[in-house]
PDB file of C-alpha atoms in Angstrom:
ATOM      1  CA  UNK A1303     -54.598 271.704  52.820  1.00  0.00           C
ATOM      2  CA  UNK A1304     -57.851 272.294  54.429  1.00  0.00           C
ATOM      3  CA  UNK A1305     -60.231 269.683  55.731  1.00  0.00           C
ATOM      4  CA  UNK A1306     -62.617 270.302  52.850  1.00  0.00           C
ATOM      5  CA  UNK A1307     -59.898 269.600  50.280  1.00  0.00           C
ATOM      6  CA  UNK A1308     -58.939 266.397  52.079  1.00  0.00           C
ATOM      7  CA  UNK A1309     -62.572 265.342  52.089  1.00  0.00           C
ATOM      8  CA  UNK A1310     -62.924 266.118  48.384  1.00  0.00           C
ATOM      9  CA  UNK A1311     -59.719 264.202  47.600  1.00  0.00           C
ATOM     10  CA  UNK A1312     -61.035 261.266  49.638  1.00  0.00           C
ATOM     11  CA  UNK A1313     -64.313 261.292  47.742  1.00  0.00           C
ATOM     12  CA  UNK A1314     -62.492 261.392  44.384  1.00  0.00           C
ATOM     13  CA  UNK A1315     -60.098 258.640  45.474  1.00  0.00           C
ATOM     14  CA  UNK A1316     -63.026 256.541  46.737  1.00  0.00           C
ATOM     15  CA  UNK A1317     -64.848 257.009  43.444  1.00  0.00           C
ATOM     16  CA  UNK A1318     -61.767 256.002  41.459  1.00  0.00           C
ATOM     17  CA  UNK A1319     -61.211 252.888  43.611  1.00  0.00           C
ATOM     18  CA  UNK A1320     -64.890 251.984  43.380  1.00  0.00           C
ATOM     19  CA  UNK A1321     -64.798 252.313  39.587  1.00  0.00           C
ATOM     20  CA  UNK A1322     -61.665 250.150  39.377  1.00  0.00           C
ATOM     21  CA  UNK A1323     -63.210 247.516  41.658  1.00  0.00           C
ATOM     22  CA  UNK A1324     -66.395 247.499  39.594  1.00  0.00           C
ATOM     23  CA  UNK A1325     -64.349 247.191  36.388  1.00  0.00           C
ATOM     24  CA  UNK A1326     -62.461 244.201  37.826  1.00  0.00           C
ATOM     25  CA  UNK A1327     -65.648 242.504  39.029  1.00  0.00           C
ATOM     26  CA  UNK A1328     -67.398 242.993  35.691  1.00  0.00           C
ATOM     27  CA  UNK A1329     -64.378 242.187  33.501  1.00  0.00           C
ATOM     28  CA  UNK A1330     -63.646 238.774  35.057  1.00  0.00           C
ATOM     29  CA  UNK A1331     -66.908 237.106  33.853  1.00  0.00           C
ATOM     30  CA  UNK A1332     -66.611 238.928  30.527  1.00  0.00           C
ATOM     31  CA  UNK A1333     -63.085 237.568  30.022  1.00  0.00           C
ATOM     32  CA  UNK A1334     -64.314 234.071  30.911  1.00  0.00           C
ATOM     33  CA  UNK A1335     -67.184 234.441  28.429  1.00  0.00           C
ATOM     34  CA  UNK A1336     -64.795 235.679  25.728  1.00  0.00           C
ATOM     35  CA  UNK A1337     -62.477 232.701  26.353  1.00  0.00           C
ATOM     36  CA  UNK A1338     -65.403 230.244  26.121  1.00  0.00           C
ATOM     37  CA  UNK A1339     -66.556 231.939  22.927  1.00  0.00           C
ATOM     38  CA  UNK A1340     -63.065 231.611  21.438  1.00  0.00           C
ATOM     39  CA  UNK A1341     -62.885 227.921  22.405  1.00  0.00           C
ATOM     40  CA  UNK A1342     -66.267 227.302  20.778  1.00  0.00           C
ATOM     41  CA  UNK A1343     -65.205 229.112  17.612  1.00  0.00           C
ATOM     42  CA  UNK A1344     -62.000 227.052  17.443  1.00  0.00           C
ATOM     43  CA  UNK A1345     -63.980 223.836  17.915  1.00  0.00           C
ATOM     44  CA  UNK A1346     -66.552 224.828  15.295  1.00  0.00           C
ATOM     45  CA  UNK A1347     -64.283 226.325  12.627  1.00  0.00           C
ATOM     46  CA  UNK A1348     -61.138 224.344  13.385  1.00  0.00           C
ATOM     47  CA  UNK A1349     -57.575 225.454  13.973  1.00  0.00           C
ATOM     48  CA  UNK A1350     -54.960 225.691  11.213  1.00  0.00           C
ATOM     49  CA  UNK A1351     -51.655 223.853  11.548  1.00  0.00           C
ATOM     50  CA  UNK A1352     -48.859 225.692  13.295  1.00  0.00           C
ATOM     51  CA  UNK A1353     -45.298 224.685  14.155  1.00  0.00           C
ATOM     52  CA  UNK A1354     -45.422 221.623  16.367  1.00  0.00           C
ATOM     53  CA  UNK A1355     -49.201 221.159  16.067  1.00  0.00           C
ATOM     54  CA  UNK A1356     -51.356 219.505  13.442  1.00  0.00           C
ATOM     55  CA  UNK A1357     -54.391 221.238  12.015  1.00  0.00           C
ATOM     56  CA  UNK A1358     -57.662 220.474  13.815  1.00  0.00           C
ATOM     57  CA  UNK A1359     -60.653 220.302  11.463  1.00  0.00           C
ATOM     58  CA  UNK A1360     -63.854 222.103  12.374  1.00  0.00           C
ATOM     59  CA  UNK A1361     -67.232 220.519  13.012  1.00  0.00           C
ATOM     60  CA  UNK A1362     -68.619 220.950   9.457  1.00  0.00           C
ATOM     61  CA  UNK A1363     -65.574 219.222   7.958  1.00  0.00           C
ATOM     62  CA  UNK A1364     -65.767 216.381  10.479  1.00  0.00           C
ATOM     63  CA  UNK A1365     -69.472 215.907   9.700  1.00  0.00           C
ATOM     64  CA  UNK A1366     -68.696 215.759   5.962  1.00  0.00           C
ATOM     65  CA  UNK A1367     -66.090 213.061   6.634  1.00  0.00           C
ATOM     66  CA  UNK A1368     -68.577 211.028   8.684  1.00  0.00           C
ATOM     67  CA  UNK A1369     -71.250 211.450   6.029  1.00  0.00           C
ATOM     68  CA  UNK A1370     -68.937 210.137   3.307  1.00  0.00           C
ATOM     69  CA  UNK A1371     -68.394 206.992   5.393  1.00  0.00           C
ATOM     70  CA  UNK A1372     -72.139 206.308   5.360  1.00  0.00           C
ATOM     71  CA  UNK A1373     -72.396 205.923   1.574  1.00  0.00           C
ATOM     72  CA  UNK A1374     -70.909 202.967  -0.361  1.00  0.00           C
ATOM     73  CA  UNK A1375     -68.057 203.734  -2.723  1.00  0.00           C
ATOM     74  CA  UNK A1376     -66.858 200.302  -3.758  1.00  0.00           C
ATOM     75  CA  UNK A1377     -64.964 199.089  -0.707  1.00  0.00           C
ATOM     76  CA  UNK A1378     -63.401 201.916   1.247  1.00  0.00           C
ATOM     77  CA  UNK A1379     -66.154 203.181   3.537  1.00  0.00           C
ATOM     78  CA  UNK A1380     -67.720 201.995   6.753  1.00  0.00           C
ATOM     79  CA  UNK A1381     -70.961 201.396   4.822  1.00  0.00           C
ATOM     80  CA  UNK A1382     -69.085 199.034   2.460  1.00  0.00           C
ATOM     81  CA  UNK A1383     -67.650 197.137   5.438  1.00  0.00           C
ATOM     82  CA  UNK A1384     -71.084 196.786   7.041  1.00  0.00           C
ATOM     83  CA  UNK A1385     -72.628 195.626   3.749  1.00  0.00           C
ATOM     84  CA  UNK A1386     -69.806 193.101   3.267  1.00  0.00           C
ATOM     85  CA  UNK A1387     -70.192 191.724   6.816  1.00  0.00           C
ATOM     86  CA  UNK A1388     -73.953 191.494   6.357  1.00  0.00           C
ATOM     87  CA  UNK A1389     -73.620 189.570   3.091  1.00  0.00           C
ATOM     88  CA  UNK A1390     -71.094 187.175   4.625  1.00  0.00           C
ATOM     89  CA  UNK A1391     -73.374 186.639   7.638  1.00  0.00           C
ATOM     90  CA  UNK A1392     -76.304 185.913   5.324  1.00  0.00           C
ATOM     91  CA  UNK A1393     -74.164 183.391   3.454  1.00  0.00           C
ATOM     92  CA  UNK A1394     -73.103 181.670   6.689  1.00  0.00           C
ATOM     93  CA  UNK A1395     -76.714 181.554   7.889  1.00  0.00           C
ATOM     94  CA  UNK A1396     -77.918 179.965   4.648  1.00  0.00           C
ATOM     95  CA  UNK A1397     -75.074 177.414   4.697  1.00  0.00           C
ATOM     96  CA  UNK A1398     -75.852 176.569   8.327  1.00  0.00           C
ATOM     97  CA  UNK A1399     -79.554 176.163   7.545  1.00  0.00           C
ATOM     98  CA  UNK A1400     -78.668 173.920   4.604  1.00  0.00           C
ATOM     99  CA  UNK A1401     -76.349 171.850   6.787  1.00  0.00           C
ATOM    100  CA  UNK A1402     -78.921 171.506   9.564  1.00  0.00           C
ATOM    101  CA  UNK A1403     -81.504 170.259   7.049  1.00  0.00           C
ATOM    102  CA  UNK A1404     -79.172 167.518   5.802  1.00  0.00           C
ATOM    103  CA  UNK A1405     -79.520 163.999   7.335  1.00  0.00           C
ATOM    104  CA  UNK A1406     -76.219 164.130   9.204  1.00  0.00           C
ATOM    105  CA  UNK A1407     -76.513 167.824  10.044  1.00  0.00           C
ATOM    106  CA  UNK A1408     -79.868 167.395  11.758  1.00  0.00           C
ATOM    107  CA  UNK A1409     -78.361 165.241  14.479  1.00  0.00           C
ATOM    108  CA  UNK A1410     -75.313 167.423  14.784  1.00  0.00           C
ATOM    109  CA  UNK A1411     -77.489 170.523  14.640  1.00  0.00           C
ATOM    110  CA  UNK A1412     -79.657 169.463  17.569  1.00  0.00           C
ATOM    111  CA  UNK A1413     -76.565 168.797  19.689  1.00  0.00           C
ATOM    112  CA  UNK A1414     -75.230 172.237  18.792  1.00  0.00           C
ATOM    113  CA  UNK A1415     -78.542 173.816  19.746  1.00  0.00           C
ATOM    114  CA  UNK A1416     -78.538 171.951  23.090  1.00  0.00           C
ATOM    115  CA  UNK A1417     -74.959 173.037  23.724  1.00  0.00           C
ATOM    116  CA  UNK A1418     -75.769 176.681  22.911  1.00  0.00           C
ATOM    117  CA  UNK A1419     -78.859 176.641  25.158  1.00  0.00           C
ATOM    118  CA  UNK A1420     -76.815 175.205  28.015  1.00  0.00           C
ATOM    119  CA  UNK A1421     -74.142 177.891  27.579  1.00  0.00           C
ATOM    120  CA  UNK A1422     -76.783 180.621  27.371  1.00  0.00           C
ATOM    121  CA  UNK A1423     -78.484 179.449  30.549  1.00  0.00           C
ATOM    122  CA  UNK A1424     -75.153 179.267  32.397  1.00  0.00           C
ATOM    123  CA  UNK A1425     -73.926 182.622  31.143  1.00  0.00           C
TER     124      UNK A1425
END
């Protein structure tokens, strides 16, 4: 082989190695981006059940479940629980007010108020 052929082979080999290096450098961030895209799609659309793993619902389905909890349905939702707690609290407040207005409750009520103020100031 002549020197010119060796030089040409070196140039071709250098070009091939440069192209492979460039492909590796460019493909690494693209693979990372593709993996992030796939993770986002799995989070958004969900993942079906497979052996050994439960199904994971997607974001729209989870939002629908949350939304159903915000509307009363007669006892089974979070909204029903909040409404029930609020009505019981209102009942307790009215009974306490009624008790504090009674002759015996007024004296007891003022001692409770003093006790609560003392605990609040200490706390």
